[in-house]
Every structure is written in structure tokens, then in C-alpha cells.
mmCIF file of C-alpha atoms and ligand atoms in Angstrom:
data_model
loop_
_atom_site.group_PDB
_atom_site.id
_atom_site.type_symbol
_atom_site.label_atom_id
_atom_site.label_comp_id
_atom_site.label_asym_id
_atom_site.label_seq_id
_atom_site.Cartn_x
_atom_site.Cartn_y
_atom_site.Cartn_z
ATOM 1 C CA UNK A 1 86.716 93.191 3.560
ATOM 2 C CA UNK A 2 86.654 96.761 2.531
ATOM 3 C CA UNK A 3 85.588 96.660 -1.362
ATOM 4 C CA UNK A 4 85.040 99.509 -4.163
ATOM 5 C CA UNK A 5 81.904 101.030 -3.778
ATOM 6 C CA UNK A 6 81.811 103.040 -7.249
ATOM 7 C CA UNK A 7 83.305 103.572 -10.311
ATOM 8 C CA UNK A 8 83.843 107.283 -9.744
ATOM 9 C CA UNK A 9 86.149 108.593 -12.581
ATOM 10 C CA UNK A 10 87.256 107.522 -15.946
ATOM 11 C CA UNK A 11 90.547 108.769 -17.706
ATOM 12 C CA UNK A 12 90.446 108.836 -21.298
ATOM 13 C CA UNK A 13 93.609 109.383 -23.521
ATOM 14 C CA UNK A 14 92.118 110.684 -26.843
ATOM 15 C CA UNK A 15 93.967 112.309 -30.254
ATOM 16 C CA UNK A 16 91.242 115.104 -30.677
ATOM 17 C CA UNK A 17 90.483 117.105 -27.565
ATOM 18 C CA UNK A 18 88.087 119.518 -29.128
ATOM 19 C CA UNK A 19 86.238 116.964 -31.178
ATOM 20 C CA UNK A 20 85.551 115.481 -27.488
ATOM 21 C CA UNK A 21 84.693 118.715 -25.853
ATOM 22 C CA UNK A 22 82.035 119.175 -28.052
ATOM 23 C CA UNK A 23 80.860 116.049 -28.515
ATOM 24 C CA UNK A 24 80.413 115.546 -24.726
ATOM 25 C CA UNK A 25 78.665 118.807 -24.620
ATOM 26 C CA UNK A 26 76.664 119.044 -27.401
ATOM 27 C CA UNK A 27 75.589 115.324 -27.528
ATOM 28 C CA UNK A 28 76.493 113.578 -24.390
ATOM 29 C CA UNK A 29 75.050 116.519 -22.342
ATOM 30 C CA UNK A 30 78.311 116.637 -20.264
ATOM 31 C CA UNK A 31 79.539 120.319 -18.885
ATOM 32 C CA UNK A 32 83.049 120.929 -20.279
ATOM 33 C CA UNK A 33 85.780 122.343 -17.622
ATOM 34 C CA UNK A 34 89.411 122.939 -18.414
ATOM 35 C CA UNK A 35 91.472 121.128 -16.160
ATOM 36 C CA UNK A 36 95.107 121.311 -14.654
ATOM 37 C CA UNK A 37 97.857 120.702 -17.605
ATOM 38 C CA UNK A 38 95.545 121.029 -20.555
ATOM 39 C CA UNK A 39 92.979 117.915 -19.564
ATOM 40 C CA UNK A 40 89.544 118.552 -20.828
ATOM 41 C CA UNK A 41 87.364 117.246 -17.402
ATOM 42 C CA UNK A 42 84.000 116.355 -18.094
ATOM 43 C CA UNK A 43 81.283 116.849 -14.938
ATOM 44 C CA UNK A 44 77.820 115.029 -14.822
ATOM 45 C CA UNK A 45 76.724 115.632 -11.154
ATOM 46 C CA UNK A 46 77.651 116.869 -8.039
ATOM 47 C CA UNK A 47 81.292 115.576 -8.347
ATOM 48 C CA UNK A 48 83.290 118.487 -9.511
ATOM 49 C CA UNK A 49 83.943 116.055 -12.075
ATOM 50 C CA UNK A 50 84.144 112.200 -13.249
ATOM 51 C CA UNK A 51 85.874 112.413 -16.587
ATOM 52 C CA UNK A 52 89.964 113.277 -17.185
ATOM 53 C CA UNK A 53 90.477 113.733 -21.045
ATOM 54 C CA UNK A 54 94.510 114.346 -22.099
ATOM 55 C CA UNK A 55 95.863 114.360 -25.604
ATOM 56 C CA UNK A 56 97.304 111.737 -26.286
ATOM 57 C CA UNK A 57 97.595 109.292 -29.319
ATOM 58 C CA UNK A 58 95.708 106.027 -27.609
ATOM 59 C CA UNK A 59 92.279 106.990 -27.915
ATOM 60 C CA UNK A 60 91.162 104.519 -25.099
ATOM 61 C CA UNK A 61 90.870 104.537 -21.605
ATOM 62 C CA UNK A 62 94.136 105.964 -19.477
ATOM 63 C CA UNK A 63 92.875 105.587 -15.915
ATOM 64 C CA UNK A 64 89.500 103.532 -14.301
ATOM 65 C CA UNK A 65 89.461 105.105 -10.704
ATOM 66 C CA UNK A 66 87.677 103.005 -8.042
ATOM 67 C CA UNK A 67 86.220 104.699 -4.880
ATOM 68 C CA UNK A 68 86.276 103.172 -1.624
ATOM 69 C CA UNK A 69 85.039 105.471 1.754
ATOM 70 C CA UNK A 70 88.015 106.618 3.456
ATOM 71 C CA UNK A 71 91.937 106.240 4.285
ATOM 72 C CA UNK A 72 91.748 103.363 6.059
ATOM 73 C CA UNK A 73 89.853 101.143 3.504
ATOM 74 C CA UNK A 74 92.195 102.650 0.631
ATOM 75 C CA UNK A 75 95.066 101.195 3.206
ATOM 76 C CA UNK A 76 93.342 97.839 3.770
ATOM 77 C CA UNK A 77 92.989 97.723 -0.273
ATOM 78 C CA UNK A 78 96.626 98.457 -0.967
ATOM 79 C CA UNK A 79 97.619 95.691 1.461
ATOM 80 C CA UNK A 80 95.179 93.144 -0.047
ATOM 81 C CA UNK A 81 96.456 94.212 -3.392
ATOM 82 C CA UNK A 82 100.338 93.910 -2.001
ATOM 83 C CA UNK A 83 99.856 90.640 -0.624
ATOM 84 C CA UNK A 84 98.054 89.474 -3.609
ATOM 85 C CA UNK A 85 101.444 90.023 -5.841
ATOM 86 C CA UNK A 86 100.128 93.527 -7.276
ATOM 87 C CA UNK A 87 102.730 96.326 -8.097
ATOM 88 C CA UNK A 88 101.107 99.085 -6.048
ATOM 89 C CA UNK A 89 102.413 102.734 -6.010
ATOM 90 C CA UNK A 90 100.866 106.024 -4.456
ATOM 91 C CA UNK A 91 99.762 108.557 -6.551
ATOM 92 C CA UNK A 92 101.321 112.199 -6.588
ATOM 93 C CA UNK A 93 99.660 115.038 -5.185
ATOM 94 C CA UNK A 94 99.398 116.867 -8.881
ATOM 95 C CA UNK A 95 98.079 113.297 -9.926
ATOM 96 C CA UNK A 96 95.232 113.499 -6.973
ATOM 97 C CA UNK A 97 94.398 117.119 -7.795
ATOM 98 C CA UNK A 98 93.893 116.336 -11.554
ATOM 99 C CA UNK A 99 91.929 113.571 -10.534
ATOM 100 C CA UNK A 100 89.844 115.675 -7.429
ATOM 101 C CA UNK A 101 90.193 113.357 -4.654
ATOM 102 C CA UNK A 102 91.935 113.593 -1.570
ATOM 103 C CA UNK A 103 94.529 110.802 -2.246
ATOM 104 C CA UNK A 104 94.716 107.835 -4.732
ATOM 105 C CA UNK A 105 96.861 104.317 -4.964
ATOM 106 C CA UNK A 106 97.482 103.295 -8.728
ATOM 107 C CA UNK A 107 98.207 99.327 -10.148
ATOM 108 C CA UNK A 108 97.530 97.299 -12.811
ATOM 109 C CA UNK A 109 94.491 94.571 -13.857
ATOM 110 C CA UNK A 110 95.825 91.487 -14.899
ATOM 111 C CA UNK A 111 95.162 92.447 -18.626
ATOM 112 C CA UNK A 112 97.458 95.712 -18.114
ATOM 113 C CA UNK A 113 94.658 97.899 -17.929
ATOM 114 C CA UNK A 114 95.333 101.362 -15.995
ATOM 115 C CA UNK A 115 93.358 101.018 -12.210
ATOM 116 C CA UNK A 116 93.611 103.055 -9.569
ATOM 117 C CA UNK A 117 91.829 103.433 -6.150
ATOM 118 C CA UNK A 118 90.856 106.501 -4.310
ATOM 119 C CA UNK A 119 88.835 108.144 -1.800
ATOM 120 C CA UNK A 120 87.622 111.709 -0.566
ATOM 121 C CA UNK A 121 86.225 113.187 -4.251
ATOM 122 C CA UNK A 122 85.494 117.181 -4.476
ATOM 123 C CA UNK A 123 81.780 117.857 -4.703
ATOM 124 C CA UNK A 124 80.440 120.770 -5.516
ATOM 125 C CA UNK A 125 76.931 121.178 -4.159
ATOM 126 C CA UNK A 126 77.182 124.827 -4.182
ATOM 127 C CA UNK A 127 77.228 124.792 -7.741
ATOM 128 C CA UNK A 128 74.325 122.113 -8.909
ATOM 129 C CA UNK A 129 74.857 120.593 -12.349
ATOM 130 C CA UNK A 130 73.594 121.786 -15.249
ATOM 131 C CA UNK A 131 73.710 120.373 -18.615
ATOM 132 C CA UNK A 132 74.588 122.180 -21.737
ATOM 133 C CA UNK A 133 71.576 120.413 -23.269
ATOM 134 C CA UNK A 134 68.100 119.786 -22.403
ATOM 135 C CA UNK A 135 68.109 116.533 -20.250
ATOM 136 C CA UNK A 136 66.862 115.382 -17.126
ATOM 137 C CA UNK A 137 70.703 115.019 -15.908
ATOM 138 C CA UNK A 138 72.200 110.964 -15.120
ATOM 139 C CA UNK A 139 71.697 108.302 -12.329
ATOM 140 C CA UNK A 140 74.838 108.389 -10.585
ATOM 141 C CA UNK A 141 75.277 109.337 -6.908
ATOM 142 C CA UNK A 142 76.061 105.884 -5.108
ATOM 143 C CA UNK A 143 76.182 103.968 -7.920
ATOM 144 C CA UNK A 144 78.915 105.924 -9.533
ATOM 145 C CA UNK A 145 79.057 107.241 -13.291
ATOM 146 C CA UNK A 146 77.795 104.175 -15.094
ATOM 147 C CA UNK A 147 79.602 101.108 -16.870
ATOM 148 C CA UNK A 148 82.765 100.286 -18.441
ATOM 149 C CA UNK A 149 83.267 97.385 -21.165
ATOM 150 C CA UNK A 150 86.728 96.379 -21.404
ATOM 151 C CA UNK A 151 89.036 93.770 -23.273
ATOM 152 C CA UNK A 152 90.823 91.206 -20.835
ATOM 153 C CA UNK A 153 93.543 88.476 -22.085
ATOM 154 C CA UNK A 154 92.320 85.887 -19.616
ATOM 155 C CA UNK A 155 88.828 86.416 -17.724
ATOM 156 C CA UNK A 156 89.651 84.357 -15.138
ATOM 157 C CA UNK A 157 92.121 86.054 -14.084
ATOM 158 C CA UNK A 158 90.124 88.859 -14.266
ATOM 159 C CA UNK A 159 87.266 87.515 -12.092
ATOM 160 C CA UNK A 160 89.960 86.659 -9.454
ATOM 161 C CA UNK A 161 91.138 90.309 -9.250
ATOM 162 C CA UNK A 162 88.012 91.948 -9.416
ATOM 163 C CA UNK A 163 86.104 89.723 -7.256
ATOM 164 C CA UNK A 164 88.622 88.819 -4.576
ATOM 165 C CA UNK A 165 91.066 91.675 -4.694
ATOM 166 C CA UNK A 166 88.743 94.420 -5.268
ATOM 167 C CA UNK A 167 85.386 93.119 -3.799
ATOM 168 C CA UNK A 168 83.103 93.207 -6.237
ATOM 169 C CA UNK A 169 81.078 90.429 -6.577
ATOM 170 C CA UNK A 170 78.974 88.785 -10.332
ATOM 171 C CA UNK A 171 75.985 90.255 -11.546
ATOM 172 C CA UNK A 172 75.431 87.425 -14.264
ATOM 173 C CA UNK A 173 77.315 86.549 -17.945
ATOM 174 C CA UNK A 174 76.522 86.958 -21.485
ATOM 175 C CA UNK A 175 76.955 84.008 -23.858
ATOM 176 C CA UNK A 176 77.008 86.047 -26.672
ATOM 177 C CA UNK A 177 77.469 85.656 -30.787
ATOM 178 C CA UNK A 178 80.285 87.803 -31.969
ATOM 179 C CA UNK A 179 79.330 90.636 -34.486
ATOM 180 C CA UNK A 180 81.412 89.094 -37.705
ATOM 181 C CA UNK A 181 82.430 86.105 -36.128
ATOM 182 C CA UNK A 182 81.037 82.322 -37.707
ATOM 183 C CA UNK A 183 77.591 80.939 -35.913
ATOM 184 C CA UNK A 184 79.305 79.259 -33.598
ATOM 185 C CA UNK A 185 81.652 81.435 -32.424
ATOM 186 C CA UNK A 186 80.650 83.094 -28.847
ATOM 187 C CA UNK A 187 82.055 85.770 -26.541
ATOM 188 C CA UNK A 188 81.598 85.005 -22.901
ATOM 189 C CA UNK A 189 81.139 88.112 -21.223
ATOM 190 C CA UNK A 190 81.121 88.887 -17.044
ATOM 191 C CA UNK A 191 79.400 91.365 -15.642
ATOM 192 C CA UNK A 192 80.021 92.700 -12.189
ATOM 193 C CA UNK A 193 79.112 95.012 -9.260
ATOM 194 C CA UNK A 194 79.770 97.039 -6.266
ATOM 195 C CA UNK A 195 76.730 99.312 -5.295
ATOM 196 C CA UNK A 196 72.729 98.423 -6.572
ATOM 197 C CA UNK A 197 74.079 99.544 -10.608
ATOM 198 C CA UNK A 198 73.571 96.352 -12.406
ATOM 199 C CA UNK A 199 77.119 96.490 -13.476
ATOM 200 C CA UNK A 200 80.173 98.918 -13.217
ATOM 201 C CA UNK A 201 82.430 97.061 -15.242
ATOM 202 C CA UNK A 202 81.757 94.061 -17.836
ATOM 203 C CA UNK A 203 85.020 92.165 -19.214
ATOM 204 C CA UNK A 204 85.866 89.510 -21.526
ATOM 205 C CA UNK A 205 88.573 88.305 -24.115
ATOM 206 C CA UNK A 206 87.065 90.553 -26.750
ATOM 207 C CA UNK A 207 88.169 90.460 -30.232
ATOM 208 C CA UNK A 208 89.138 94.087 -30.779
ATOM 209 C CA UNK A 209 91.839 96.544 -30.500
ATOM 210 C CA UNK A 210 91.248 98.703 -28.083
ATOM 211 C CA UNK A 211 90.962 97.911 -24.392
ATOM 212 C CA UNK A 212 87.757 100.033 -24.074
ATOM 213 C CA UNK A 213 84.673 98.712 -25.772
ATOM 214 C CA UNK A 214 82.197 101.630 -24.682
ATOM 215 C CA UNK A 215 81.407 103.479 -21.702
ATOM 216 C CA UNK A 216 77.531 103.890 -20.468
ATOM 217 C CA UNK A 217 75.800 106.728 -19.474
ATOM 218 C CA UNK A 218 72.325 106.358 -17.454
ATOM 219 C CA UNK A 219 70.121 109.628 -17.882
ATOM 220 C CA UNK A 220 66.617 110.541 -15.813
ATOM 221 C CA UNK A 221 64.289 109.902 -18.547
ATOM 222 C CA UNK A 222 63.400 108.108 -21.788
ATOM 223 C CA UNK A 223 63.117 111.272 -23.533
ATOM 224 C CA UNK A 224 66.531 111.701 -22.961
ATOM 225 C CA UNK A 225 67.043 108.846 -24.994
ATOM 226 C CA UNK A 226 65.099 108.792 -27.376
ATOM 227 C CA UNK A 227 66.500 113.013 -28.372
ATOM 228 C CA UNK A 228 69.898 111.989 -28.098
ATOM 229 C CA UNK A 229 69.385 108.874 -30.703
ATOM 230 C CA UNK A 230 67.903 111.104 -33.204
ATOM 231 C CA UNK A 231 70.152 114.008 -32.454
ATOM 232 C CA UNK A 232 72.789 112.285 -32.703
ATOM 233 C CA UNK A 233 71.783 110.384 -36.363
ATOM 234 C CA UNK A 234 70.664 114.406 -37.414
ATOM 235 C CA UNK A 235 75.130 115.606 -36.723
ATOM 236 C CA UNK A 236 76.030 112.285 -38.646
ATOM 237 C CA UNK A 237 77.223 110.593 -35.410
ATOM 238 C CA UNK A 238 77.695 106.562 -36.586
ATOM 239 C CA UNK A 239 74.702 104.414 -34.606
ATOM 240 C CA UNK A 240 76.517 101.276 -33.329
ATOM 241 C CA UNK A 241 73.754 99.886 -31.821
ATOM 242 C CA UNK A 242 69.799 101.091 -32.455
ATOM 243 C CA UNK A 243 67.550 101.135 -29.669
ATOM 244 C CA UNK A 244 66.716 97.950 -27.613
ATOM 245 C CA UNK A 245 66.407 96.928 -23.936
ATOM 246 C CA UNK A 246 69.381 94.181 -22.689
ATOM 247 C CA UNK A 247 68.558 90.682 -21.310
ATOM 248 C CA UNK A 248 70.804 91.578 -18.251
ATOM 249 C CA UNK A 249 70.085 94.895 -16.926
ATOM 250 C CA UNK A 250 67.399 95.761 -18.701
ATOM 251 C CA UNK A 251 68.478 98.764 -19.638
ATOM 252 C CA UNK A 252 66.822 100.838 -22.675
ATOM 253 C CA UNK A 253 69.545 102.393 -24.952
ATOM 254 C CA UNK A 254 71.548 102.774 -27.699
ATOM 255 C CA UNK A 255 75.109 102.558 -28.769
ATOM 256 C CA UNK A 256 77.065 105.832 -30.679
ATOM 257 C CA UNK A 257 80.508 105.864 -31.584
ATOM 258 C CA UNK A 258 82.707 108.530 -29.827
ATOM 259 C CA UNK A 259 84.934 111.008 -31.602
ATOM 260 C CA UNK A 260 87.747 108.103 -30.325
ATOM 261 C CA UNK A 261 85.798 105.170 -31.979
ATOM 262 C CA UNK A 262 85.375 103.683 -28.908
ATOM 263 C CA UNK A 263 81.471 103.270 -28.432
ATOM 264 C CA UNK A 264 79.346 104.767 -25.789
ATOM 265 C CA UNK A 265 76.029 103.543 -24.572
ATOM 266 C CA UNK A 266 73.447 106.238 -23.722
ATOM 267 C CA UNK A 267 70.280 104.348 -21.570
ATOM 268 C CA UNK A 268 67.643 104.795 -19.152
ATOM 269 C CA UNK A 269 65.830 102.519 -17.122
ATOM 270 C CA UNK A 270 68.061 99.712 -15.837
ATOM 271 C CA UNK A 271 67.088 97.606 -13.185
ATOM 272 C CA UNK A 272 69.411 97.532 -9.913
ATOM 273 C CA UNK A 273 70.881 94.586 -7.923
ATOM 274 C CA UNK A 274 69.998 94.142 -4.111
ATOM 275 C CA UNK A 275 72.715 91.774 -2.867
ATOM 276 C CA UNK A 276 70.453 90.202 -0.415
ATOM 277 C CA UNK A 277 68.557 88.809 -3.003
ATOM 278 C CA UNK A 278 70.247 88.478 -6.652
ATOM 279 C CA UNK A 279 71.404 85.229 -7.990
ATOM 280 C CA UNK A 280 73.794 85.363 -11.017
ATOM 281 C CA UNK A 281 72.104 84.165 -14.065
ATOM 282 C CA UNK A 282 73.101 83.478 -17.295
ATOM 283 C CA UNK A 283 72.288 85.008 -20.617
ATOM 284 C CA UNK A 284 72.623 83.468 -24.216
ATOM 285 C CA UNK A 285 71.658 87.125 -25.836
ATOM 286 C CA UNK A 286 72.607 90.738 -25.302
ATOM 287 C CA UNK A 287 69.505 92.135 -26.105
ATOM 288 C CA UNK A 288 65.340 91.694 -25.531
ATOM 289 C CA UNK A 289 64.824 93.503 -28.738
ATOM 290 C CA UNK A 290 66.741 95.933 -30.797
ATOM 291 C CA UNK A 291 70.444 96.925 -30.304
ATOM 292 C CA UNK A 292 70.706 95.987 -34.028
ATOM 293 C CA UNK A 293 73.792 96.474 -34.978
ATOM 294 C CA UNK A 294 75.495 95.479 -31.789
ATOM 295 C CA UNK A 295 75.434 91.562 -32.195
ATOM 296 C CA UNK A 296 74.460 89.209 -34.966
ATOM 297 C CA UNK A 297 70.575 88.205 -34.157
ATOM 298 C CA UNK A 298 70.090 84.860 -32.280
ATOM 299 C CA UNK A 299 69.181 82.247 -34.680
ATOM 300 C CA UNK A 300 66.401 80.099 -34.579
ATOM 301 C CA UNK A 301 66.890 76.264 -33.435
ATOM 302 C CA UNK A 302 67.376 74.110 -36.605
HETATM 303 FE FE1 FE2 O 1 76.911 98.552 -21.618
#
């Protein structure tokens, strides 16, 4: 069954394009390009890019692009989709070119949320990437730009389509206590992957507006880290989350708000699935230590 093998771009409709262009420069350590149309694109590798910014009043996610390896699978993926019941439509050629990939399919999740599929991205080798800061760069390459949290009206649904449409298969879940909710409420969370990244996508039937919770980055080194969490508290940027290391993919970070007020997770040091080996597991906390902020602390037993 031909699958996703990456989350490879990320469409973001937001209300203030130069807040974000200098935010993802100056903190994220993204390079800034001007796109087609007026989009902002945001590069972090060797893809000529994996971020589409347009104006726009939403300030969530427009677009979650999928990557699979060539025609053919993006054919066998459209069918699956088709024959599944999903509303599947081709994208344009000014759509593809905004995007930088060869050609693209577009649907629906089951909560609504934007998706799209698409294979044959523009690299450009000749050109390495070089942040505007001083970082070590991001972990990306196979295991595409890093994670997406989003909202869903009915997980199971959700698992269905992502799992048996798309081909991704569970990493583990997250029973975990809601921020200002009562003790007892929870928030069952799923995470889920495609390549050895712990998770490209986590979902659940999150009490919140918008349909993206935060986005995560994955830099070199835990310098990287540790500068952008105090640069980021030195230009007033709201800490979401402090520093702490996740029960799940043990990954080191922190949580900042973006200039949308959607969050954004900036880690290092995950650990990767190897699909001959994981089991899914279950979780009752987000976080070893630290990510204060993020959830209320577990409590003892009575
Ligand atoms: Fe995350």
C-alpha cells in the first residue's frame, strides 16, 4: 500500500505577514523568501522551501501537504482516497508551483482540515541552507519538517483516515490532564508516523479554537535550544511551555507562542521509531519533567 512518507510542507493562513517574517527569521532561524502572489515561504533545508504563509484572517493552518515518492503512488493514493468516499480534486499548476512540487492532489480530513498529497519537491542543493541566526540548522531530510498538533471532532475517525487511507501507522497516545480543565478531566491524544520521526502529526478532540495547536521544529543541537528559549523570553515572546523532555518522544524543548497564537515547539533530541521493532505504548503524562505551563502537573495518588 503506497503510504505518506513525510510531512513535507505546511500552509499557514496568518493576519500579520511581517510579524511572521521576522519572527521566523529572527527567532525560529528560518530563511525568509518571497513567494508567487505575495506568500511569505519559509526554507529550513535543502527543500527550496517547506513553509507557504498568505494573508489571510484565519491565523491557522491552510494546507498540511503529505509526500509520497512518485506519480504512481500519488495515483494509487487518490484511488484509495476515492474509493474510501473522499472528495478528491487535482491541484492547479499555479497551486503546485506555489507549493514547489511537481504535482499535488488536495481533500479533506474528516475534521475539515485542509490535506493535500504530493510528490517531486524542488531542492536546491546548489544553494545549501543557511540560517539567518546562529544554529546548527533542523533534523529533517526523510523524516520531513517536524510535527503538527491538530484539533479533530471525532479521533476515530481520524485514526481510520490517517492510518488506513493514508498509511501511517500509531506511535503511542497521551492520556493527558487538560490545562484549565477539572482533575478528572483528560484529553486523549494519538500520535502517529510515517518515516523513523516519532510523530508527524498528533490529533485529538482538543478543547480550543483553532485547528492548529503548534507546529515542532527539531534543530542539531541543545544549544540551539537552550539560545532560542532565552532569546526568545529577552524580545518578550510569551513561553507556553518551559523546558522539559516528553514521556513519548523524548524530545527536549519548549513551547513559544507564534505571532498567530498558535504555539510552536522548538526541541532537540527526540528519539526515532524503527517499525520493526516499536510497540505503541501508552502515556498518562506529556512530560518527564518541565514543560510547565503546557499541562496541569500529574497529581499524586490520594
Ligand atoms: Fe509537539
Amino acid at each position: 500500500m503506497a503510504s505518506v512518507t513525510q510531512l513535507g510542507y505546511l500552509g499557514l493562513s496568518v493576519a500579520d505577514l511581517d510579524a511572521w517574517r521576522k519572527f521566523a527569521a529572527e527567532v525560529l532561524g528560518l530563511e525568509a523568501i518571497d513567494g508567487p502572489g505575495g506568500a511569505l515561504l519559509l526554507r529550513m533545508d535543502e527543500y527550496h522551501h517547506r513553509f507557504v504563509l498568505k494573508a489571510g484572517s484565519d491565523d491557522d493552518v491552510a494546507f498540511v501537504g503529505w509526500e509520497v515518492a512518485d506519480q504512481r503512488a500519488l495515483g494509487e493514493l487518490a484511488a484509495r482516497l476515492k474509493g474510501a468516499g473522499v472528495e478528491v480534486v487535482e491541484g492547479s499548476a499555479d497551486e503546485a508551483r506555489l507549493r514547489g512540487v511537481a504535482e499535488l492532489i488536495k481533500f479533506h480530513d474528516p475534521s475539515g482540515v485542509p490535506t493535500e498529497a504530493y510528490y517531486g519537491p524542488l531542492m536546491s542543493f546548489e544553494r545549501p541552507f543557511k540560517s539567518p541566526r546562529a544554529i546548527s540548522g533542523f533534523e529533517t531530510g526523510t523524516m520531513g519538517l517536524g510535527h503538527i498538533v491538530v484539533r479533530v471532532d471525532d479521533a476515530a475517525k481520524s485514526l481510520h483516515f490517517y492510518r488506513d487511507l493514508l498509511g501511517m501507522r500509531i506511535s503511542d497516545f497521551i492520556e493527558m490532564r487538560m490545562r484549565r480543565g477539572r482533575p478528572t478531566d483528560t484529553l486523549s491524544l494519538t500520535f502517529m508516523h510515517c518515516n523513523p520521526r516519532h510523530h508527524s502529526i498528533a490529533f485529538g478532540a482538543i478543547p480550543a479554537q483553532k485547528r492548529l495547536m503548534h507546529f515542532m521544529l527539531q534543530v542539531k543541537s541543545i544549544d540551539d535550544v537552550g539560545s532560542t528559549y532565552y532569546l526568545a523570553q529577552d524580545l518578550g515572546i510569551p513561553i507556553s511551555g518551559s523546558l522539559g523532555r516528553h514521556t513519548n518522544d523524548h524530545m527536549m524543548s519548549f513551547y513559544m507562542r507564534s505571532p498567530s497564537g498558535f504555539e510552536i515547539e522548538y526541541g532537540y533530541g527526540a528519539r526515532t521509531v524503527d517499525d520493526a521493532t516499536w510497540k505503541v505504548q501508552r502515556h498518562e503524562a506529556p512530560s518527564i519533567w518541565g514543560h510547565r505551563g503546557l499541562a496541569e502537573p500529574p497529581k499524586s495518588p490520594a
